[in-house]
Amino acid sequence: MLTLAIDMDETMADTTKEINNWYEREFGHRLSEEQLHGVEFRNAIPEAHAGVVKRYLNSPGFFRYLEPFPYAIDVVKELNQKYRVFIVSAAMEFPNGLKDKVEWLDEFCPFLNWRQYCLCGDKSVVQTDLMIDDRAKNFTHLVGAKTYLYSAHHNVAETRFERVDNWQQVAAKLL
Ligand SMILES: [Mg+2]
């Protein structure tokens, strides 16, 4: 079986939506799709709010209640029959999220074994046959891997890698 590395934030789960939820709770308004187009959330907010995104990401519980993208769980479940699936998330920058991520995977992906969870500091240590991720920087070290860039507001300008826009497209390409 080929190994398949799958990212969590902004690939399986809608992290930006949750940041926006927390931002709205604190400041009373959400950022629109247009405001987020082509930029990181932290760069789309006023200077006076600098640092709030990091604060959210390091809050216990933040990563526990992320919404899975439509069909993400169903497709990962099927992929798990066909590939050696590993969930690869660079999680060490926000260590309070580690347990949240494990609990999230336990809840949404009970068909996975904990041995398939790879919460790491830097994905450049990972070699795999296939990878799905929203960050192109996580592909550049791979040798001979097939990569799929999961489309996100921040990566619209990236043109070097094959894209998937949703999990139905992942299913069409990989199942
Ligand atoms: Mg990600």
mmCIF file of N, CA and C in Angstrom, residues 23-152:
data_model
loop_
_atom_site.group_PDB
_atom_site.id
_atom_site.type_symbol
_atom_site.label_atom_id
_atom_site.label_comp_id
_atom_site.label_asym_id
_atom_site.label_seq_id
_atom_site.Cartn_x
_atom_site.Cartn_y
_atom_site.Cartn_z
ATOM 1 N N TYR A 23 -12.986 35.522 16.313
ATOM 2 C CA TYR A 23 -12.754 36.946 16.029
ATOM 3 C C TYR A 23 -14.070 37.716 16.144
ATOM 4 N N GLU A 24 -15.123 37.151 15.589
ATOM 5 C CA GLU A 24 -16.432 37.818 15.649
ATOM 6 C C GLU A 24 -16.911 37.939 17.100
ATOM 7 N N ARG A 25 -16.657 36.880 17.886
ATOM 8 C CA ARG A 25 -17.062 36.913 19.287
ATOM 9 C C ARG A 25 -16.350 38.049 20.030
ATOM 10 N N GLU A 26 -15.081 38.281 19.671
ATOM 11 C CA GLU A 26 -14.310 39.305 20.380
ATOM 12 C C GLU A 26 -14.545 40.709 19.823
ATOM 13 N N PHE A 27 -14.660 40.830 18.495
ATOM 14 C CA PHE A 27 -14.682 42.165 17.892
ATOM 15 C C PHE A 27 -15.993 42.516 17.200
ATOM 16 N N GLY A 28 -16.927 41.558 17.165
ATOM 17 C CA GLY A 28 -18.268 41.887 16.694
ATOM 18 C C GLY A 28 -18.485 41.825 15.196
ATOM 19 N N HIS A 29 -17.473 41.455 14.438
ATOM 20 C CA HIS A 29 -17.709 41.264 12.997
ATOM 21 C C HIS A 29 -16.765 40.210 12.430
ATOM 22 N N ARG A 30 -17.217 39.629 11.304
ATOM 23 C CA ARG A 30 -16.422 38.590 10.644
ATOM 24 C C ARG A 30 -15.704 39.166 9.443
ATOM 25 N N LEU A 31 -14.617 38.514 9.062
ATOM 26 C CA LEU A 31 -13.978 38.865 7.802
ATOM 27 C C LEU A 31 -14.724 38.152 6.675
ATOM 28 N N SER A 32 -14.881 38.855 5.561
ATOM 29 C CA SER A 32 -15.577 38.284 4.410
ATOM 30 C C SER A 32 -14.597 37.449 3.582
ATOM 31 N N GLU A 33 -15.170 36.645 2.692
ATOM 32 C CA GLU A 33 -14.324 35.871 1.765
ATOM 33 C C GLU A 33 -13.425 36.794 0.955
ATOM 34 N N GLU A 34 -13.969 37.946 0.565
ATOM 35 C CA GLU A 34 -13.183 38.893 -0.232
ATOM 36 C C GLU A 34 -11.997 39.418 0.575
ATOM 37 N N GLN A 35 -12.226 39.708 1.843
ATOM 38 C CA GLN A 35 -11.133 40.221 2.687
ATOM 39 C C GLN A 35 -10.038 39.185 2.898
ATOM 40 N N LEU A 36 -10.421 37.903 2.872
ATOM 41 C CA LEU A 36 -9.451 36.834 3.124
ATOM 42 C C LEU A 36 -8.793 36.320 1.845
ATOM 43 N N HIS A 37 -9.319 36.738 0.701
ATOM 44 C CA HIS A 37 -8.827 36.202 -0.573
ATOM 45 C C HIS A 37 -7.331 36.501 -0.752
ATOM 46 N N GLY A 38 -6.547 35.447 -0.825
ATOM 47 C CA GLY A 38 -5.118 35.617 -1.116
ATOM 48 C C GLY A 38 -4.245 35.987 0.061
ATOM 49 N N VAL A 39 -4.819 36.093 1.242
ATOM 50 C CA VAL A 39 -4.008 36.502 2.405
ATOM 51 C C VAL A 39 -4.258 35.592 3.606
ATOM 52 N N GLU A 40 -3.290 35.632 4.523
ATOM 53 C CA GLU A 40 -3.451 34.955 5.808
ATOM 54 C C GLU A 40 -4.427 35.765 6.659
ATOM 55 N N PHE A 41 -5.164 35.088 7.517
ATOM 56 C CA PHE A 41 -6.127 35.783 8.381
ATOM 57 C C PHE A 41 -5.433 36.892 9.188
ATOM 58 N N ARG A 42 -4.245 36.539 9.721
ATOM 59 C CA ARG A 42 -3.551 37.500 10.598
ATOM 60 C C ARG A 42 -3.154 38.770 9.843
ATOM 61 N N ASN A 43 -3.037 38.675 8.522
ATOM 62 C CA ASN A 43 -2.666 39.851 7.734
ATOM 63 C C ASN A 43 -3.885 40.601 7.199
ATOM 64 N N ALA A 44 -5.060 40.056 7.433
ATOM 65 C CA ALA A 44 -6.278 40.683 6.926
ATOM 66 C C ALA A 44 -6.995 41.503 8.004
ATOM 67 N N ILE A 45 -6.442 41.478 9.208
ATOM 68 C CA ILE A 45 -7.090 42.203 10.305
ATOM 69 C C ILE A 45 -6.306 43.474 10.632
ATOM 70 N N PRO A 46 -6.948 44.427 11.287
ATOM 71 C CA PRO A 46 -6.262 45.687 11.587
ATOM 72 C C PRO A 46 -5.015 45.464 12.457
ATOM 73 N N GLU A 47 -4.050 46.329 12.259
ATOM 74 C CA GLU A 47 -2.794 46.334 13.024
ATOM 75 C C GLU A 47 -3.061 46.230 14.541
ATOM 76 N N ALA A 48 -4.098 46.910 14.973
ATOM 77 C CA ALA A 48 -4.411 46.953 16.416
ATOM 78 C C ALA A 48 -4.779 45.577 16.968
ATOM 79 N N HIS A 49 -5.146 44.647 16.074
ATOM 80 C CA HIS A 49 -5.539 43.305 16.518
ATOM 81 C C HIS A 49 -4.421 42.279 16.339
ATOM 82 N N ALA A 50 -3.222 42.762 16.061
ATOM 83 C CA ALA A 50 -2.088 41.851 15.842
ATOM 84 C C ALA A 50 -1.950 40.914 17.043
ATOM 85 N N GLY A 51 -1.707 39.644 16.752
ATOM 86 C CA GLY A 51 -1.484 38.691 17.843
ATOM 87 C C GLY A 51 -2.712 37.929 18.272
ATOM 88 N N VAL A 52 -3.900 38.377 17.853
ATOM 89 C CA VAL A 52 -5.096 37.680 18.345
ATOM 90 C C VAL A 52 -5.190 36.261 17.770
ATOM 91 N N VAL A 53 -4.758 36.085 16.526
ATOM 92 C CA VAL A 53 -4.886 34.754 15.925
ATOM 93 C C VAL A 53 -4.024 33.753 16.691
ATOM 94 N N LYS A 54 -2.782 34.146 16.988
ATOM 95 C CA LYS A 54 -1.917 33.265 17.779
ATOM 96 C C LYS A 54 -2.548 32.957 19.134
ATOM 97 N N ARG A 55 -3.157 33.953 19.717
ATOM 98 C CA ARG A 55 -3.810 33.745 21.016
ATOM 99 C C ARG A 55 -4.937 32.714 20.889
ATOM 100 N N TYR A 56 -5.745 32.828 19.830
ATOM 101 C CA TYR A 56 -6.818 31.841 19.636
ATOM 102 C C TYR A 56 -6.238 30.441 19.464
ATOM 103 N N LEU A 57 -5.201 30.365 18.588
ATOM 104 C CA LEU A 57 -4.645 29.049 18.258
ATOM 105 C C LEU A 57 -4.010 28.379 19.473
ATOM 106 N N ASN A 58 -3.587 29.174 20.414
ATOM 107 C CA ASN A 58 -2.966 28.576 21.599
ATOM 108 C C ASN A 58 -3.928 28.472 22.779
ATOM 109 N N SER A 59 -5.199 28.725 22.518
ATOM 110 C CA SER A 59 -6.194 28.596 23.597
ATOM 111 C C SER A 59 -6.637 27.140 23.713
ATOM 112 N N PRO A 60 -6.583 26.577 24.922
ATOM 113 C CA PRO A 60 -7.089 25.211 25.090
ATOM 114 C C PRO A 60 -8.520 25.136 24.562
ATOM 115 N N GLY A 61 -8.799 24.107 23.777
ATOM 116 C CA GLY A 61 -10.145 23.930 23.241
ATOM 117 C C GLY A 61 -10.314 24.424 21.821
ATOM 118 N N PHE A 62 -9.427 25.316 21.369
ATOM 119 C CA PHE A 62 -9.637 25.889 20.035
ATOM 120 C C PHE A 62 -9.755 24.814 18.957
ATOM 121 N N PHE A 63 -8.817 23.872 18.962
ATOM 122 C CA PHE A 63 -8.777 22.873 17.892
ATOM 123 C C PHE A 63 -9.759 21.711 18.116
ATOM 124 N N ARG A 64 -10.437 21.730 19.243
ATOM 125 C CA ARG A 64 -11.314 20.607 19.581
ATOM 126 C C ARG A 64 -12.622 20.638 18.797
ATOM 127 N N TYR A 65 -13.080 21.842 18.457
ATOM 128 C CA TYR A 65 -14.434 21.957 17.893
ATOM 129 C C TYR A 65 -14.439 22.477 16.463
ATOM 130 N N LEU A 66 -13.339 22.241 15.760
ATOM 131 C CA LEU A 66 -13.303 22.636 14.345
ATOM 132 C C LEU A 66 -14.310 21.807 13.552
ATOM 133 N N GLU A 67 -14.916 22.472 12.558
ATOM 134 C CA GLU A 67 -15.881 21.777 11.707
ATOM 135 C C GLU A 67 -15.131 21.038 10.593
ATOM 136 N N PRO A 68 -15.392 19.748 10.437
ATOM 137 C CA PRO A 68 -14.781 19.061 9.294
ATOM 138 C C PRO A 68 -15.351 19.624 7.994
ATOM 139 N N PHE A 69 -14.540 19.705 6.961
ATOM 140 C CA PHE A 69 -15.060 20.114 5.654
ATOM 141 C C PHE A 69 -16.025 19.041 5.144
ATOM 142 N N PRO A 70 -16.989 19.448 4.305
ATOM 143 C CA PRO A 70 -17.955 18.475 3.784
ATOM 144 C C PRO A 70 -17.258 17.268 3.147
ATOM 145 N N TYR A 71 -17.723 16.105 3.496
ATOM 146 C CA TYR A 71 -17.252 14.812 2.969
ATOM 147 C C TYR A 71 -15.838 14.428 3.397
ATOM 148 N N ALA A 72 -15.149 15.299 4.150
ATOM 149 C CA ALA A 72 -13.756 14.991 4.524
ATOM 150 C C ALA A 72 -13.671 13.662 5.265
ATOM 151 N N ILE A 73 -14.527 13.471 6.234
ATOM 152 C CA ILE A 73 -14.426 12.274 7.067
ATOM 153 C C ILE A 73 -14.780 11.023 6.262
ATOM 154 N N ASP A 74 -15.844 11.107 5.476
ATOM 155 C CA ASP A 74 -16.254 9.952 4.662
ATOM 156 C C ASP A 74 -15.156 9.548 3.691
ATOM 157 N N VAL A 75 -14.526 10.545 3.084
ATOM 158 C CA VAL A 75 -13.493 10.239 2.089
ATOM 159 C C VAL A 75 -12.236 9.704 2.775
ATOM 160 N N VAL A 76 -11.861 10.279 3.905
ATOM 161 C CA VAL A 76 -10.681 9.761 4.632
ATOM 162 C C VAL A 76 -10.941 8.316 5.055
ATOM 163 N N LYS A 77 -12.168 8.032 5.455
ATOM 164 C CA LYS A 77 -12.502 6.656 5.841
ATOM 165 C C LYS A 77 -12.283 5.693 4.673
ATOM 166 N N GLU A 78 -12.700 6.090 3.497
ATOM 167 C CA GLU A 78 -12.493 5.233 2.313
ATOM 168 C C GLU A 78 -11.036 5.176 1.896
ATOM 169 N N LEU A 79 -10.354 6.318 1.981
ATOM 170 C CA LEU A 79 -8.921 6.325 1.650
ATOM 171 C C LEU A 79 -8.156 5.373 2.563
ATOM 172 N N ASN A 80 -8.630 5.282 3.798
ATOM 173 C CA ASN A 80 -7.960 4.436 4.784
ATOM 174 C C ASN A 80 -8.021 2.953 4.417
ATOM 175 N N GLN A 81 -8.947 2.599 3.536
ATOM 176 C CA GLN A 81 -9.028 1.217 3.051
ATOM 177 C C GLN A 81 -8.016 0.946 1.936
ATOM 178 N N LYS A 82 -7.616 1.996 1.275
ATOM 179 C CA LYS A 82 -6.837 1.848 0.038
ATOM 180 C C LYS A 82 -5.367 2.253 0.208
ATOM 181 N N TYR A 83 -5.100 3.094 1.218
ATOM 182 C CA TYR A 83 -3.747 3.607 1.439
ATOM 183 C C TYR A 83 -3.370 3.419 2.903
ATOM 184 N N ARG A 84 -2.053 3.512 3.161
ATOM 185 C CA ARG A 84 -1.600 3.633 4.547
ATOM 186 C C ARG A 84 -1.714 5.110 4.913
ATOM 187 N N VAL A 85 -2.813 5.472 5.552
ATOM 188 C CA VAL A 85 -3.103 6.874 5.843
ATOM 189 C C VAL A 85 -2.399 7.308 7.131
ATOM 190 N N PHE A 86 -1.792 8.485 7.073
ATOM 191 C CA PHE A 86 -1.267 9.139 8.271
ATOM 192 C C PHE A 86 -1.801 10.569 8.302
ATOM 193 N N ILE A 87 -2.271 10.975 9.456
ATOM 194 C CA ILE A 87 -2.706 12.353 9.628
ATOM 195 C C ILE A 87 -1.498 13.132 10.132
ATOM 196 N N VAL A 88 -1.015 14.036 9.303
ATOM 197 C CA VAL A 88 0.235 14.733 9.608
ATOM 198 C C VAL A 88 -0.062 16.211 9.836
ATOM 199 N N SER A 89 0.102 16.628 11.087
ATOM 200 C CA SER A 89 -0.220 18.007 11.456
ATOM 201 C C SER A 89 0.958 18.619 12.200
ATOM 202 N N ALA A 90 1.408 19.783 11.736
ATOM 203 C CA ALA A 90 2.464 20.512 12.451
ATOM 204 C C ALA A 90 1.817 21.203 13.643
ATOM 205 N N ALA A 91 1.907 20.555 14.780
ATOM 206 C CA ALA A 91 1.080 20.961 15.925
ATOM 207 C C ALA A 91 1.880 21.567 17.080
ATOM 208 N N MET A 92 3.197 21.540 16.982
ATOM 209 C CA MET A 92 3.991 21.901 18.152
ATOM 210 C C MET A 92 4.055 23.400 18.425
ATOM 211 N N GLU A 93 3.735 24.223 17.415
ATOM 212 C CA GLU A 93 3.767 25.673 17.647
ATOM 213 C C GLU A 93 2.691 26.072 18.670
ATOM 214 N N PHE A 94 1.617 25.283 18.688
ATOM 215 C CA PHE A 94 0.507 25.585 19.604
ATOM 216 C C PHE A 94 0.217 24.344 20.450
ATOM 217 N N PRO A 95 1.094 24.092 21.431
ATOM 218 C CA PRO A 95 1.041 22.808 22.151
ATOM 219 C C PRO A 95 -0.255 22.587 22.923
ATOM 220 N N ASN A 96 -0.970 23.662 23.250
ATOM 221 C CA ASN A 96 -2.245 23.450 23.930
ATOM 222 C C ASN A 96 -3.256 22.743 23.029
ATOM 223 N N GLY A 97 -2.962 22.742 21.719
ATOM 224 C CA GLY A 97 -3.887 22.098 20.789
ATOM 225 C C GLY A 97 -3.637 20.610 20.609
ATOM 226 N N LEU A 98 -2.552 20.091 21.168
ATOM 227 C CA LEU A 98 -2.201 18.691 20.918
ATOM 228 C C LEU A 98 -3.308 17.738 21.337
ATOM 229 N N LYS A 99 -3.760 17.883 22.572
ATOM 230 C CA LYS A 99 -4.791 16.968 23.064
ATOM 231 C C LYS A 99 -6.109 17.196 22.321
ATOM 232 N N ASP A 100 -6.386 18.470 22.007
ATOM 233 C CA ASP A 100 -7.598 18.774 21.230
ATOM 234 C C ASP A 100 -7.585 18.042 19.899
ATOM 235 N N LYS A 101 -6.428 18.024 19.261
ATOM 236 C CA LYS A 101 -6.331 17.373 17.944
ATOM 237 C C LYS A 101 -6.521 15.860 18.067
ATOM 238 N N VAL A 102 -5.932 15.284 19.099
ATOM 239 C CA VAL A 102 -6.102 13.840 19.315
ATOM 240 C C VAL A 102 -7.581 13.533 19.573
ATOM 241 N N GLU A 103 -8.220 14.335 20.409
ATOM 242 C CA GLU A 103 -9.635 14.093 20.725
ATOM 243 C C GLU A 103 -10.524 14.318 19.498
ATOM 244 N N TRP A 104 -10.159 15.314 18.689
ATOM 245 C CA TRP A 104 -10.915 15.582 17.447
ATOM 246 C C TRP A 104 -10.833 14.369 16.524
ATOM 247 N N LEU A 105 -9.619 13.849 16.352
ATOM 248 C CA LEU A 105 -9.445 12.673 15.482
ATOM 249 C C LEU A 105 -10.165 11.465 16.062
ATOM 250 N N ASP A 106 -10.074 11.272 17.382
ATOM 251 C CA ASP A 106 -10.772 10.149 18.017
ATOM 252 C C ASP A 106 -12.279 10.243 17.763
ATOM 253 N N GLU A 107 -12.815 11.480 17.839
ATOM 254 C CA GLU A 107 -14.254 11.643 17.658
ATOM 255 C C GLU A 107 -14.677 11.446 16.199
ATOM 256 N N PHE A 108 -13.985 12.138 15.301
ATOM 257 C CA PHE A 108 -14.449 12.148 13.909
ATOM 258 C C PHE A 108 -13.920 10.972 13.088
ATOM 259 N N CYS A 109 -12.788 10.421 13.483
ATOM 260 C CA CYS A 109 -12.160 9.351 12.692
ATOM 261 C C CYS A 109 -11.920 8.110 13.536
ATOM 262 N N PRO A 110 -12.977 7.519 14.110
ATOM 263 C CA PRO A 110 -12.792 6.344 14.958
ATOM 264 C C PRO A 110 -12.241 5.135 14.196
ATOM 265 N N PHE A 111 -12.271 5.218 12.857
ATOM 266 C CA PHE A 111 -11.719 4.146 12.012
ATOM 267 C C PHE A 111 -10.201 4.215 11.922
ATOM 268 N N LEU A 112 -9.589 5.296 12.434
ATOM 269 C CA LEU A 112 -8.130 5.392 12.452
ATOM 270 C C LEU A 112 -7.602 4.888 13.790
ATOM 271 N N ASN A 113 -6.356 4.450 13.759
ATOM 272 C CA ASN A 113 -5.652 4.025 14.958
ATOM 273 C C ASN A 113 -4.739 5.170 15.394
ATOM 274 N N TRP A 114 -4.474 5.300 16.669
ATOM 275 C CA TRP A 114 -3.611 6.404 17.118
ATOM 276 C C TRP A 114 -2.224 6.360 16.479
ATOM 277 N N ARG A 115 -1.808 5.167 16.022
ATOM 278 C CA ARG A 115 -0.504 5.073 15.340
ATOM 279 C C ARG A 115 -0.486 5.831 14.023
ATOM 280 N N GLN A 116 -1.672 6.188 13.551
ATOM 281 C CA GLN A 116 -1.767 6.943 12.300
ATOM 282 C C GLN A 116 -1.754 8.459 12.536
ATOM 283 N N TYR A 117 -1.668 8.874 13.799
ATOM 284 C CA TYR A 117 -1.619 10.308 14.112
ATOM 285 C C TYR A 117 -0.158 10.744 14.186
ATOM 286 N N CYS A 118 0.224 11.687 13.365
ATOM 287 C CA CYS A 118 1.591 12.222 13.389
ATOM 288 C C CYS A 118 1.525 13.721 13.661
ATOM 289 N N LEU A 119 1.520 14.072 14.932
ATOM 290 C CA LEU A 119 1.526 15.483 15.328
ATOM 291 C C LEU A 119 2.989 15.862 15.541
ATOM 292 N N CYS A 120 3.486 16.760 14.709
ATOM 293 C CA CYS A 120 4.929 16.981 14.672
ATOM 294 C C CYS A 120 5.266 18.472 14.698
ATOM 295 N N GLY A 121 6.565 18.750 14.683
ATOM 296 C CA GLY A 121 7.018 20.133 14.656
ATOM 297 C C GLY A 121 7.198 20.647 13.233
ATOM 298 N N ASP A 122 7.802 19.812 12.403
ATOM 299 C CA ASP A 122 8.120 20.247 11.044
ATOM 300 C C ASP A 122 7.912 19.066 10.106
ATOM 301 N N LYS A 123 7.113 19.267 9.095
ATOM 302 C CA LYS A 123 6.762 18.146 8.215
ATOM 303 C C LYS A 123 7.904 17.735 7.282
ATOM 304 N N SER A 124 8.989 18.480 7.310
ATOM 305 C CA SER A 124 10.090 18.109 6.410
ATOM 306 C C SER A 124 10.730 16.786 6.813
ATOM 307 N N VAL A 125 10.382 16.271 7.981
ATOM 308 C CA VAL A 125 10.881 14.964 8.405
ATOM 309 C C VAL A 125 10.084 13.825 7.749
ATOM 310 N N VAL A 126 8.952 14.177 7.160
ATOM 311 C CA VAL A 126 8.027 13.155 6.656
ATOM 312 C C VAL A 126 8.307 12.834 5.184
ATOM 313 N N GLN A 127 8.493 11.569 4.884
ATOM 314 C CA GLN A 127 8.487 11.130 3.491
ATOM 315 C C GLN A 127 7.238 10.269 3.287
ATOM 316 N N THR A 128 6.601 10.453 2.157
ATOM 317 C CA THR A 128 5.358 9.746 1.896
ATOM 318 C C THR A 128 5.166 9.627 0.390
ATOM 319 N N ASP A 129 4.321 8.709 -0.031
ATOM 320 C CA ASP A 129 4.050 8.559 -1.457
ATOM 321 C C ASP A 129 3.096 9.634 -1.960
ATOM 322 N N LEU A 130 2.120 9.997 -1.100
ATOM 323 C CA LEU A 130 1.157 11.026 -1.471
ATOM 324 C C LEU A 130 0.921 11.945 -0.278
ATOM 325 N N MET A 131 0.629 13.206 -0.553
ATOM 326 C CA MET A 131 0.328 14.144 0.524
ATOM 327 C C MET A 131 -0.770 15.103 0.079
ATOM 328 N N ILE A 132 -1.710 15.355 0.992
ATOM 329 C CA ILE A 132 -2.746 16.375 0.771
ATOM 330 C C ILE A 132 -2.557 17.438 1.838
ATOM 331 N N ASP A 133 -2.365 18.695 1.428
ATOM 332 C CA ASP A 133 -2.052 19.747 2.395
ATOM 333 C C ASP A 133 -2.387 21.091 1.756
ATOM 334 N N ASP A 134 -2.739 22.063 2.584
ATOM 335 C CA ASP A 134 -3.041 23.392 2.045
ATOM 336 C C ASP A 134 -1.802 24.290 1.978
ATOM 337 N N ARG A 135 -0.678 23.790 2.486
ATOM 338 C CA ARG A 135 0.546 24.615 2.505
ATOM 339 C C ARG A 135 1.585 24.023 1.555
ATOM 340 N N ALA A 136 1.902 24.742 0.499
ATOM 341 C CA ALA A 136 2.867 24.255 -0.486
ATOM 342 C C ALA A 136 4.236 24.023 0.141
ATOM 343 N N LYS A 137 4.577 24.765 1.177
ATOM 344 C CA LYS A 137 5.898 24.600 1.803
ATOM 345 C C LYS A 137 6.066 23.178 2.352
ATOM 346 N N ASN A 138 4.967 22.483 2.600
ATOM 347 C CA ASN A 138 5.069 21.120 3.129
ATOM 348 C C ASN A 138 5.353 20.085 2.046
ATOM 349 N N PHE A 139 5.361 20.525 0.776
ATOM 350 C CA PHE A 139 5.635 19.604 -0.335
ATOM 351 C C PHE A 139 7.086 19.666 -0.801
ATOM 352 N N THR A 140 7.750 20.766 -0.521
ATOM 353 C CA THR A 140 8.996 21.057 -1.246
ATOM 354 C C THR A 140 10.123 20.079 -0.918
ATOM 355 N N HIS A 141 10.070 19.420 0.242
ATOM 356 C CA HIS A 141 11.136 18.483 0.615
ATOM 357 C C HIS A 141 10.864 17.073 0.086
ATOM 358 N N LEU A 142 9.655 16.824 -0.389
ATOM 359 C CA LEU A 142 9.278 15.464 -0.761
ATOM 360 C C LEU A 142 10.000 15.030 -2.038
ATOM 361 N N VAL A 143 10.372 13.764 -2.059
ATOM 362 C CA VAL A 143 11.071 13.206 -3.224
ATOM 363 C C VAL A 143 10.141 12.208 -3.909
ATOM 364 N N GLY A 144 9.720 12.533 -5.108
ATOM 365 C CA GLY A 144 8.917 11.608 -5.893
ATOM 366 C C GLY A 144 7.497 11.404 -5.405
ATOM 367 N N ALA A 145 7.016 12.282 -4.559
ATOM 368 C CA ALA A 145 5.661 12.112 -4.033
ATOM 369 C C ALA A 145 4.637 12.777 -4.953
ATOM 370 N N LYS A 146 3.426 12.258 -4.913
ATOM 371 C CA LYS A 146 2.310 12.906 -5.597
ATOM 372 C C LYS A 146 1.669 13.835 -4.577
ATOM 373 N N THR A 147 1.536 15.111 -4.935
ATOM 374 C CA THR A 147 1.023 16.089 -3.972
ATOM 375 C C THR A 147 -0.274 16.719 -4.473
ATOM 376 N N TYR A 148 -1.122 17.049 -3.518
ATOM 377 C CA TYR A 148 -2.395 17.694 -3.824
ATOM 378 C C TYR A 148 -2.555 18.892 -2.892
ATOM 379 N N LEU A 149 -2.574 20.074 -3.478
ATOM 380 C CA LEU A 149 -2.731 21.292 -2.682
ATOM 381 C C LEU A 149 -4.220 21.512 -2.425
ATOM 382 N N TYR A 150 -4.604 21.462 -1.146
ATOM 383 C CA TYR A 150 -6.012 21.682 -0.811
ATOM 384 C C TYR A 150 -6.281 23.188 -0.842
ATOM 385 N N SER A 151 -7.184 23.601 -1.694
ATOM 386 C CA SER A 151 -7.403 25.033 -1.908
ATOM 387 C C SER A 151 -7.887 25.728 -0.639
ATOM 388 N N ALA A 152 -7.261 26.870 -0.370
ATOM 389 C CA ALA A 152 -7.621 27.677 0.796
ATOM 390 C C ALA A 152 -7.455 29.145 0.422
#
